[in-house]
C-alpha cells in the first residue's frame, strides 16, 4: 500500500515538474545557457576548459563512488538475505583512496596555476579604464583621453514594477555602455566611492571587487566585436540587483572614431552649458524634464511618490528642505551629502537637468511651491563655491 | 574536580585569547600587507633620503601613472602635475599634486594611497608624501602637495607600469578624529 | 514511568531517590532545568522553531523571485530577508540543533550522568531565545533590520547600515556567548566525565566529531565577537578599522570574518559526519569501516579549516602567491572529506542493509553532500572561481552542503533517536512521505541553481534578467514544496511527543550499538548515575 503511494507520489511530482517547466517556458522565449560561457577572450576560454575538466573529473569520481554505493544498496540488502560481513579496516585500501585523490588534485592544480598566472599578467596594457562603482551605478574614465561618463540602468521603473512590458535585455541594459577596442590589452583600475561593489563581465572572465580607498587591477583582451553584459556581483545595498554592466567591443578604427566623437562631445557639452545659462524653462517644460530625470536618478531611493523609505531614505514630499530652503536644496543635489547614500549629481547631470529635477521636486506631490528653477541659478550656486 | 577547573580555566583563557587575536589581526594584517604589498600598501621610507641617488638602473624604464579619487560628497579637486611619467628604477622623483577646496567651509583632507599592481606596491617607495599628514585647506584655497618617490631597482621584470592612486577623504574636524588603527 | 517505579521499589540510595524526581511545574521543570535531556529537548525544539521561521523567510525570497520584476517586497526588505534568513539558519537552526543533539546524546553515549556544567548549560540555552527575539525585533524597527547579508561586509554594515545594527551586534554577541559556553561544556564533559574504560578511541564518532567541533567553536566564535565589536565601534564610536579614510581597510573585515567563517562552515558539518557514522553501521549491521581514519580525517579537516579562509575572497585582489596558497589548501580538504565518503560506502559494502527512515536520510546525505563537495572543489579553483563567485552557483553549493547535508543529517538523527527520546516510534508512513517529498523537492530547489549561477545570475538580487525566469520559477516551486514537506516532519514529531504510536523498545534498531541502546526508551530522567561497564 505504502509502496503504491510512494509511486503515486513520485509520479505526481514528475507531473508537477513538467507542468511547471512548460508554464515557465511560456513566460519568456529567450533561452538561458545551462553552462558557463566560453567567453570571447583567451583567458575566458582557458577558464571554461578548466571548468569542464574539473566538472568531468568530479562526474567520473562521483559515478564510481555512487555506483559502488548503489551496488551495495541493491545487492547487499537484508531482504535479499545478505549476511553482514564484519571487516572494518583495510590499511592498503585506505592508503590507496587517500593517495589517488591526492594525485588527481595535483593534476587539477597544474592547469589552474597556469591559468591564474596568465590572468594576473600585468604587462603591456594598451588602454586603461578607471572603473568606479557607487550606489548604484558605474563610472568609466578613459585614462589619458579626457572621456568619462556614468553608466546607469536603462530599464525603467515601470518595467521593474510590472506596469510595462519588460524589454529583451531587461536589467542588463544601460544608458551609456563602456566601449572597448578589440584585440588590445585593456587594463581596468577598479575602485569604489562608497561600499564594496564587484565589476563582473562573464564573457571576459573578469570579476574584480571595487574596494573603497583602494585600487584593484584586472586585464582583458577581447577577441570578437560584440555586446557583452554583466552585473555587479557584490551585495552593495538596496539596488545591488540594478547596476548592470554593458560593454561594446569595436574594432580599433571604429573605437578610435567613437573615442574622438566622445572627446568632441565633451567639448560641445561645455559650450552648450553657456547657452543653457541663457535659457529659461517654463513650468511645464521643467516639470516634464524633471520627472524624467527624477525617475531615472532619484526614484530608486526617494521613491516615485517622493515619500522615501522610513528610516532609510528621507521623504521629499513635504520636506522642509524641499519646500523652503532653495539654496540648501540645490546644494545637496549638486554636491551630495557625505556619509550618506546621497551623491553629488553635479557631474552626472547637465545644468538644465539639475534645474529641472530640483524644480520638479519643489512642485510635485503637493509640494506646490511654485518655484521654477533655471540653469543659471544652479550654475550660480556652484560658482559661489568656486570663487 | 580539580582537573575540571583547570580545563575550564584553560578553555576560558583560550576564548579570551582568541577574542584578543581577532583584534590582533588588525596590526598583523598591516604587517602582512607591508611585507607582501597586498592591497596596494606602499612602502614609506622616510629616512632613506639618499637611497634613490645611488645605483639608478638606466637600462630600464618604468611607467608611473597617477590617478586621484575624491570621496563622495567632498568638494575638493586633487590633480597630479602629470598623469603619467617614465622613470628609471632607483631614480628619485619629485612631483606635485594640486589640491583645491571648492567648498564653502574650511576642511581637512586625508589622502589614502594605493598602488597597483599589488605585486609592485612594495617596490614603490615614497620618501616624502602629503599622504603622511592631514591636509587642512581653507574654503576656496589651493595648495600644492609634494610627493618624492623612487621605484626600487629590484622591481620584478614583469611589471612595466605602476599606478599610484590617491583617494581623498574628508576628516570630520582637525585633531578630533579618533584614529582606529 | 519506569523511573518512578524504580524509586518506589526503594532499591536506590537516598541521593539517587532525591535526584530522580522531575521538578514539578512548568517553570521549575523547563526554565530552571539543569538536566541535560531537558536542555537538549529545549535546544532541539528551539532550533526547529527557528528552522520554520528562517524557512518562512526563504519562502518570501522564493516568492519574490518566482517571476522577474518586483511583486511582493521592495529590494531593501528583500535584503533583510536574505540576511536574517542566513543568520537564523546558521546560528538559530543548525548550530542549536547540533548543541541539542550533543546535550542529549553525549552524556548518554559516554556513560556520564549529566553534562559537566549543568547550570551553565541552562544559561547557554536560555540566552538564545533572547538573542533571536532581539534579532527578529529589528525587522520592525524604523529603517528595518540588518540588510547587509549574513556576512555583513564593511562598509555596507558600518557607514551604510540601518540604525538597528547595534541590536544586531548585541544579538550576535549573545549567540556567540551561548555557543562558547556550550562548547566549553561539551569539552569538559567529554574529557572528564567518561565512564571508566571509555577510552578516547572507544568514543562513538558523534562524540569525537563534537569534541573537535567544540574546539573549533572556542577558537573562532571569539573572533566573530571581535569582528562585530569592530563593526560596532566603527559605526558608533568613530574608530576606523574598516574605513580607508582613517587608515583602515574594508578588505581586512573580510579576512577577520572569514577567519571565523570558514571554520564555522565545518562547525556546521562535522557533527553531521558523526551522526552519519552512527546511522550507516546500524542499518548495515556492520561495524564502521576505518574508525581511526575517520577520527584523523575529522581532525585534519578541522586543522585545514584555519588555512583556507581567503578562498571566499579571491576577487578582492589578493597577490597571486596568496591566491595559489589558499587554492592548494582548499583542494587539500577534499582528501580527508573523500576518505569519509569512501569509508561510509565501505561500511555499506557487503552489509545487510535495511532502509528505515534514518538510513534513507543518511544515504541521501552521502549522495547530496558529495555533490556539494564536488561543487566546493570546483569553487576552490581560483581562476574558475572568478566566474562562480557570488553567483547562484555558490548558493547551490552551500545549500547542498547545509540543507541536504547538515539539515538532512539532523533529520536522520531525529528519526534515529526519537524512539529513545520519546519512547514512541515515529509514524513510519508519514516519515517516508517526509523523506521522499524532501528529497525530491530539495533537488528541484537547489539543483537548477547551479545552472542559474553558470548562466551568470548573481546572488542576493531581488529581480533578474528575463532569461533566468524559467529556471527561477522551477526553483521557487521546489522551494515551496520543500517548505511544505517540513510540516510533515512537524506532525511526526508532535505525534511522537504526544505518545501516539507504537511503544519503542530499548533498542528499536537491530544493528544499533552503543550505551544509549542499553537503557529503556524513553531514556530515564537520570541515567548513568552509577558508571556503566564498558566492554
mmCIF file of C-alpha atoms in Angstrom, chain C residues 49-61 85 88-89 483:
data_model
loop_
_atom_site.group_PDB
_atom_site.id
_atom_site.type_symbol
_atom_site.label_atom_id
_atom_site.label_comp_id
_atom_site.label_asym_id
_atom_site.label_seq_id
_atom_site.Cartn_x
_atom_site.Cartn_y
_atom_site.Cartn_z
ATOM 1 C CA UNK C 49 11.061 26.734 15.579
ATOM 2 C CA UNK C 50 13.921 28.780 14.133
ATOM 3 C CA UNK C 51 14.128 26.438 11.135
ATOM 4 C CA UNK C 52 10.486 27.168 10.375
ATOM 5 C CA UNK C 53 10.992 30.924 10.933
ATOM 6 C CA UNK C 54 14.041 31.081 8.694
ATOM 7 C CA UNK C 55 12.203 28.859 6.252
ATOM 8 C CA UNK C 56 9.284 31.287 6.137
ATOM 9 C CA UNK C 57 11.770 33.992 5.130
ATOM 10 C CA UNK C 58 13.130 31.718 2.423
ATOM 11 C CA UNK C 59 9.549 31.388 1.160
ATOM 12 C CA UNK C 60 9.319 35.186 0.915
ATOM 13 C CA UNK C 61 12.579 35.224 -1.042
ATOM 14 C CA UNK C 85 17.304 34.014 6.755
ATOM 15 C CA UNK C 88 18.706 32.409 11.626
ATOM 16 C CA UNK C 89 19.509 29.248 9.724
ATOM 17 C CA UNK C 483 8.937 24.181 2.851
#
